[in-house]
Short mmCIF file of C-alpha atoms and ligand atoms in Angstrom, two decimals:
data_model
loop_
_atom_site.label_atom_id
_atom_site.label_comp_id
_atom_site.label_asym_id
_atom_site.label_seq_id
_atom_site.Cartn_x
_atom_site.Cartn_y
_atom_site.Cartn_z
CA UNK A 1 11.55 -126.17 94.56
CA UNK A 2 14.27 -123.67 93.72
CA UNK A 3 17.82 -125.01 94.14
CA UNK A 4 20.31 -123.06 96.22
CA UNK A 5 23.22 -121.51 94.32
CA UNK A 6 25.51 -124.18 95.75
CA UNK A 7 23.21 -127.01 94.59
CA UNK A 8 22.93 -125.35 91.19
CA UNK A 9 26.72 -125.15 90.82
CA UNK A 10 26.97 -128.90 91.23
CA UNK A 11 24.68 -129.65 88.28
CA UNK A 12 26.61 -131.08 85.29
CA UNK A 13 24.43 -128.95 82.99
CA UNK A 14 25.35 -125.80 84.91
CA UNK A 15 29.03 -126.64 84.44
CA UNK A 16 28.48 -127.22 80.73
CA UNK A 17 26.66 -123.88 80.36
CA UNK A 18 29.34 -122.12 82.41
CA UNK A 19 31.94 -123.48 80.02
CA UNK A 20 29.89 -122.29 77.01
CA UNK A 21 29.57 -118.78 78.44
CA UNK A 22 33.23 -118.64 79.45
CA UNK A 23 34.28 -119.64 75.93
CA UNK A 24 31.97 -117.06 74.32
CA UNK A 25 33.23 -114.31 76.62
CA UNK A 26 36.82 -115.21 75.76
CA UNK A 27 36.29 -115.76 72.00
CA UNK A 28 34.58 -112.40 71.54
CA UNK A 29 36.46 -110.42 74.23
CA UNK A 30 33.12 -109.50 75.78
CA UNK A 31 34.23 -108.44 79.27
CA UNK A 32 37.11 -106.27 80.39
CA UNK A 33 38.44 -105.08 83.73
CA UNK A 34 36.23 -102.32 85.18
CA UNK A 35 33.19 -103.05 83.00
CA UNK A 36 29.82 -102.30 84.51
CA UNK A 37 27.31 -104.54 82.76
CA UNK A 38 23.55 -104.07 82.72
CA UNK A 39 21.92 -107.49 82.34
CA UNK A 40 18.47 -107.45 80.76
CA UNK A 41 16.28 -109.72 82.89
CA UNK A 42 12.64 -110.34 82.04
CA UNK A 43 12.01 -113.31 84.32
CA UNK A 44 12.01 -115.73 81.38
CA UNK A 45 14.26 -118.78 81.07
CA UNK A 46 16.94 -117.18 78.87
CA UNK A 47 17.53 -114.05 80.90
CA UNK A 48 17.61 -115.91 84.23
CA UNK A 49 20.16 -118.35 82.81
CA UNK A 50 22.23 -115.45 81.50
CA UNK A 51 22.22 -113.66 84.84
CA UNK A 52 23.13 -116.76 86.87
CA UNK A 53 26.00 -117.64 84.55
CA UNK A 54 27.40 -114.11 84.41
CA UNK A 55 27.25 -113.91 88.19
CA UNK A 56 29.16 -117.19 88.43
CA UNK A 57 31.72 -115.87 85.97
CA UNK A 58 32.06 -112.63 87.95
CA UNK A 59 32.59 -114.60 91.16
CA UNK A 60 35.38 -116.68 89.65
CA UNK A 61 36.97 -114.20 87.25
CA UNK A 62 40.52 -112.92 87.80
CA UNK A 63 39.33 -109.44 86.73
CA UNK A 64 36.93 -107.04 88.40
CA UNK A 65 33.61 -106.21 86.77
CA UNK A 66 30.13 -105.40 88.02
CA UNK A 67 26.64 -106.58 87.14
CA UNK A 68 23.35 -104.73 87.49
CA UNK A 69 20.15 -106.60 86.61
CA UNK A 70 17.66 -104.39 84.79
CA UNK A 71 14.01 -105.32 84.48
CA UNK A 72 11.69 -103.44 82.13
CA UNK A 73 8.02 -103.62 83.06
CA UNK A 74 6.31 -102.82 79.75
CA UNK A 75 2.99 -102.37 81.54
CA UNK A 76 1.26 -105.56 80.35
CA UNK A 77 -1.45 -106.23 82.93
CA UNK A 78 -0.45 -109.01 85.32
CA UNK A 79 3.32 -108.88 84.70
CA UNK A 80 5.06 -109.69 88.01
CA UNK A 81 8.33 -107.79 87.81
CA UNK A 82 8.34 -107.73 91.61
CA UNK A 83 8.82 -111.54 91.70
CA UNK A 84 11.83 -111.22 89.39
CA UNK A 85 13.27 -108.30 91.39
CA UNK A 86 12.88 -110.17 94.68
CA UNK A 87 14.59 -113.28 93.33
CA UNK A 88 17.49 -111.31 91.82
CA UNK A 89 17.91 -109.30 95.01
CA UNK A 90 17.96 -112.56 97.02
CA UNK A 91 21.05 -113.55 94.99
CA UNK A 92 22.81 -110.40 96.20
CA UNK A 93 22.86 -108.88 92.69
CA UNK A 94 21.97 -105.16 92.37
CA UNK A 95 18.69 -104.83 90.52
CA UNK A 96 16.67 -102.02 88.96
CA UNK A 97 13.01 -102.39 87.99
CA UNK A 98 11.79 -99.75 85.53
CA UNK A 99 8.06 -99.30 85.00
CA UNK A 100 7.13 -97.95 81.56
CA UNK A 101 3.97 -97.14 79.61
CA UNK A 102 5.00 -99.21 76.58
CA UNK A 103 1.72 -101.13 76.52
CA UNK A 104 -0.25 -97.89 76.29
CA UNK A 105 2.04 -96.54 73.57
CA UNK A 106 1.74 -99.77 71.55
CA UNK A 107 -2.04 -99.81 71.93
CA UNK A 108 -2.27 -96.21 70.69
CA UNK A 109 0.35 -96.22 67.95
CA UNK A 110 0.34 -99.69 66.41
CA UNK A 111 -1.15 -99.80 62.92
CA UNK A 112 -3.59 -102.67 62.28
CA UNK A 113 -1.76 -105.68 60.93
CA UNK A 114 1.71 -104.47 61.96
CA UNK A 115 3.87 -106.67 64.16
CA UNK A 116 3.26 -106.34 67.88
CA UNK A 117 6.70 -107.70 68.68
CA UNK A 118 8.69 -105.30 66.53
CA UNK A 119 7.34 -102.16 68.21
CA UNK A 120 7.47 -103.75 71.68
CA UNK A 121 11.05 -104.93 71.20
CA UNK A 122 12.11 -101.53 69.82
CA UNK A 123 10.66 -99.70 72.82
CA UNK A 124 12.20 -102.19 75.23
CA UNK A 125 15.61 -101.92 73.58
CA UNK A 126 15.47 -98.11 73.80
CA UNK A 127 14.55 -98.32 77.48
CA UNK A 128 17.40 -100.75 78.14
CA UNK A 129 19.95 -98.45 76.48
CA UNK A 130 18.62 -95.50 78.45
CA UNK A 131 18.80 -97.42 81.70
CA UNK A 132 22.28 -98.75 81.01
CA UNK A 133 23.36 -95.13 80.51
CA UNK A 134 21.67 -93.79 83.60
CA UNK A 135 23.04 -96.61 85.75
CA UNK A 136 26.58 -95.92 84.52
CA UNK A 137 26.85 -99.21 82.59
CA UNK A 138 29.09 -99.36 79.53
CA UNK A 139 27.72 -102.76 78.45
CA UNK A 140 24.34 -104.40 78.07
CA UNK A 141 24.10 -108.20 78.19
CA UNK A 142 21.18 -109.84 76.42
CA UNK A 143 19.94 -113.42 76.71
CA UNK A 144 19.92 -114.48 73.05
CA UNK A 145 21.14 -118.08 72.67
CA UNK A 146 22.60 -120.00 69.74
CA UNK A 147 19.19 -120.97 68.35
CA UNK A 148 18.19 -117.29 68.25
CA UNK A 149 21.26 -116.60 66.13
CA UNK A 150 20.51 -119.26 63.54
CA UNK A 151 16.76 -118.60 63.45
CA UNK A 152 17.53 -114.91 62.83
CA UNK A 153 19.94 -115.88 60.07
CA UNK A 154 17.20 -117.94 58.37
CA UNK A 155 14.54 -115.25 58.90
CA UNK A 156 16.72 -112.62 57.26
CA UNK A 157 17.56 -114.88 54.34
CA UNK A 158 14.01 -116.11 53.77
CA UNK A 159 12.01 -112.95 54.41
CA UNK A 160 14.34 -109.94 54.19
CA UNK A 161 16.88 -110.91 51.52
CA UNK A 162 19.85 -110.18 53.72
CA UNK A 163 22.70 -112.31 55.04
CA UNK A 164 22.64 -111.24 58.65
CA UNK A 165 22.24 -112.83 62.09
CA UNK A 166 23.27 -111.15 65.36
CA UNK A 167 26.54 -109.95 66.78
CA UNK A 168 28.03 -111.39 69.96
CA UNK A 169 29.76 -108.11 70.80
CA UNK A 170 28.77 -104.87 69.11
CA UNK A 171 28.75 -101.16 69.86
CA UNK A 172 25.15 -99.96 69.68
CA UNK A 173 24.06 -97.09 67.43
CA UNK A 174 24.08 -94.73 70.43
CA UNK A 175 27.90 -95.02 70.34
CA UNK A 176 28.10 -95.62 74.09
CA UNK A 177 26.65 -99.02 74.94
CA UNK A 178 28.27 -102.26 73.86
CA UNK A 179 25.75 -105.07 73.49
CA UNK A 180 27.05 -108.53 74.39
CA UNK A 181 25.34 -111.92 73.98
CA UNK A 182 27.21 -114.41 76.16
CA UNK A 183 24.74 -117.28 75.55
CA UNK A 184 25.71 -117.58 71.88
CA UNK A 185 27.19 -121.07 72.44
CA UNK A 186 24.25 -122.29 74.57
CA UNK A 187 21.29 -124.01 72.94
CA UNK A 188 17.66 -123.38 73.76
CA UNK A 189 17.23 -127.05 74.66
CA UNK A 190 19.98 -126.86 77.29
CA UNK A 191 18.47 -123.70 78.76
CA UNK A 192 15.02 -125.31 79.00
CA UNK A 193 16.55 -128.38 80.71
CA UNK A 194 18.55 -126.17 83.07
CA UNK A 195 15.47 -124.21 84.08
CA UNK A 196 13.63 -127.49 84.72
CA UNK A 197 16.42 -128.62 87.04
CA UNK A 198 16.86 -125.35 88.95
CA UNK A 199 13.19 -124.47 89.45
CA UNK A 200 13.42 -120.68 89.21
CA UNK A 201 10.39 -118.37 89.55
CA UNK A 202 9.88 -117.92 85.79
CA UNK A 203 7.31 -115.22 85.00
CA UNK A 204 5.54 -114.51 81.72
CA UNK A 205 5.75 -111.10 80.05
CA UNK A 206 1.93 -111.29 79.86
CA UNK A 207 1.83 -109.49 76.53
CA UNK A 208 -1.13 -110.23 74.23
CA UNK A 209 1.01 -112.31 71.86
CA UNK A 210 3.26 -114.14 74.32
CA UNK A 211 1.54 -117.48 73.74
CA UNK A 212 1.49 -117.25 69.97
CA UNK A 213 5.19 -116.38 69.34
CA UNK A 214 6.06 -114.80 66.01
CA UNK A 215 4.69 -117.18 63.32
CA UNK A 216 7.68 -116.80 61.02
CA UNK A 217 10.11 -117.55 63.83
CA UNK A 218 8.03 -120.53 64.85
CA UNK A 219 8.23 -121.83 61.29
CA UNK A 220 12.02 -121.50 61.37
CA UNK A 221 12.09 -123.52 64.60
CA UNK A 222 9.98 -126.25 62.97
CA UNK A 223 12.13 -126.24 59.87
CA UNK A 224 15.30 -126.68 61.91
CA UNK A 225 13.71 -129.54 63.82
CA UNK A 226 12.68 -131.25 60.58
CA UNK A 227 16.12 -130.83 59.03
CA UNK A 228 17.77 -132.06 62.21
CA UNK A 229 16.27 -135.52 61.57
CA UNK A 230 18.31 -135.71 58.40
CA UNK A 231 21.32 -133.58 59.42
CA UNK A 232 21.87 -134.07 63.18
CA UNK A 233 24.63 -131.47 63.45
CA UNK A 234 22.79 -128.75 61.47
CA UNK A 235 22.62 -126.26 64.36
CA UNK A 236 26.30 -126.40 65.25
CA UNK A 237 27.20 -126.25 61.56
CA UNK A 238 25.05 -123.15 60.99
CA UNK A 239 26.49 -121.43 64.04
CA UNK A 240 30.00 -122.28 62.86
CA UNK A 241 29.16 -120.84 59.44
CA UNK A 242 28.59 -117.46 61.09
CA UNK A 243 32.21 -117.39 62.18
CA UNK A 244 33.56 -118.76 58.92
CA UNK A 245 32.52 -116.16 56.34
CA UNK A 246 34.07 -115.98 52.88
CA UNK A 247 33.12 -112.52 51.56
CA UNK A 248 34.71 -113.15 48.14
CA UNK A 249 32.20 -115.94 47.57
CA UNK A 250 29.18 -113.73 48.12
CA UNK A 251 27.46 -111.23 45.83
CA UNK A 252 27.69 -108.05 47.90
CA UNK A 253 29.31 -105.53 45.55
CA UNK A 254 30.49 -103.35 48.45
CA UNK A 255 32.45 -106.29 49.83
CA UNK A 256 34.03 -106.75 46.38
CA UNK A 257 35.03 -103.06 46.37
CA UNK A 258 32.82 -102.37 43.29
S1 SF4 B 301 6.50 -111.62 72.72
FE1 SF4 B 301 5.42 -109.98 73.78
S2 SF4 B 301 6.94 -109.09 75.19
FE2 SF4 B 301 8.04 -110.26 73.65
S3 SF4 B 301 8.54 -108.78 72.05
FE3 SF4 B 301 6.64 -109.76 71.44
S4 SF4 B 301 5.07 -108.38 72.24
FE4 SF4 B 301 6.94 -107.87 73.33
#
């Protein structure tokens, strides 16, 4: 059974997540008066949590800003964007569902052996930027949480040879849309627990690889779990490391002015 918004607000975990999002928004100056923010909502646990928390923040904030939920239907057979749209609309939040032919494009263009997710995510990101623009939104909020940040950090170090995670607040390459990630201080475990308590109509993207998740990312998740047995605070320490960078103690010659 889905909790009402009032019941949800009384959950201790909701309060804890609200605090985490409020702190992230303040620490990274993510939201300003007059912002119109497109919130990417897929119907998965992360994006629902993001939307509910931003709406709560909007309701309580001393400044005025607007939210518009944007749903991209990539065309995977069986995806129920209508369920997501109906739920979001029932919350009184403006919502736009965009139907695309991404699935067809991926089926035609993908080279054998290349990553399904990378082309799908690229197309989706492009569609989100386009929609944010056409809906008059200057910001795009995405549902990446703290574990996404540290898994991405490990993936880039282990497989790409680059010291890079994600930004919490960054102007996109199109020069118009600022991407914000207000769930940076929330963990995946908390989000899973929260979803279990609230009982939202979670829908699957229904893509051909949704059940198998990226193998490399899955390995990073396992690795973190293994290390956590020995170093219980590893996740918070890694996240803290991202905001405590000492460029002089790295080997990037550009950073050394060479
Ligand atoms: S898991 Fe599926 S929907 Fe998500 S990026 Fe990969 S292909 Fe796309």
